[in-house]
Amino acid sequence: LTCYRYTHIYKSALPPSEGGMVDLGVQGCIIAEVISWILVISCAAIYTNLVHSEVSHAVQATKLRRDAAATTRMLELVCDVVVELDGNLAIKDNATRFAAMLSLNPQKVQGSCLQEYMLHDDDRERFEQQLAATKEDSEGSLPGVMHVTMRG
């Protein structure tokens, strides 16, 4: 069927003055058929890999969100207050428990730096040094414990 289509297309593409009849022959039809199948299979393989990659990333992102939520819940059971910080060490959420502990307005706490609430300068420096050390050795380091004096 494909050979007939290719032969028909090539025959109709030539002007009648040049003979009008082109015969691809059996070899030409087989080569055209093989090339078309190679293209179809290649496109299908690329599409399959793309879909697999997207699904894999979506599953991994979902798993990371669940792990983070489970870790936060576990920390909330053990700790008085759990505060999530962004890359600039600013408080991400309104942190109602943190604000209540320091007798502050929860809306004012969100977006502020955690170091603002540390009473002593040496506590701020130790906190920043510990976070910098954790960033440098993120593969093998475990979370550290640090006691600081907070103010409201």
mmCIF file with all atom_site columns, N, CA and C in Angstrom, residues 27 148-149:
data_model
loop_
_atom_site.group_PDB
_atom_site.id
_atom_site.type_symbol
_atom_site.label_atom_id
_atom_site.label_alt_id
_atom_site.label_comp_id
_atom_site.label_asym_id
_atom_site.label_entity_id
_atom_site.label_seq_id
_atom_site.pdbx_PDB_ins_code
_atom_site.Cartn_x
_atom_site.Cartn_y
_atom_site.Cartn_z
_atom_site.occupancy
_atom_site.B_iso_or_equiv
_atom_site.pdbx_formal_charge
_atom_site.auth_seq_id
_atom_site.auth_comp_id
_atom_site.auth_asym_id
_atom_site.auth_atom_id
_atom_site.pdbx_PDB_model_num
ATOM 1 N N  . GLN A 1 27  ? 12.870 -2.234 -4.790 1.00 0.00 ? 27  GLN A N  1
ATOM 2 C CA . GLN A 1 27  ? 13.878 -1.758 -3.841 1.00 0.00 ? 27  GLN A CA 1
ATOM 3 C C  . GLN A 1 27  ? 13.557 -0.354 -3.337 1.00 0.00 ? 27  GLN A C  1
ATOM 4 N N  . VAL A 1 148 ? 19.370 29.396 71.340 1.00 0.00 ? 148 VAL A N  1
ATOM 5 C CA . VAL A 1 148 ? 19.486 30.849 71.246 1.00 0.00 ? 148 VAL A CA 1
ATOM 6 C C  . VAL A 1 148 ? 18.427 31.476 72.160 1.00 0.00 ? 148 VAL A C  1
ATOM 7 N N  . THR A 1 149 ? 18.689 32.700 72.521 1.00 0.00 ? 149 THR A N  1
ATOM 8 C CA . THR A 1 149 ? 17.731 33.458 73.322 1.00 0.00 ? 149 THR A CA 1
ATOM 9 C C  . THR A 1 149 ? 16.953 34.344 72.371 1.00 0.00 ? 149 THR A C  1
#
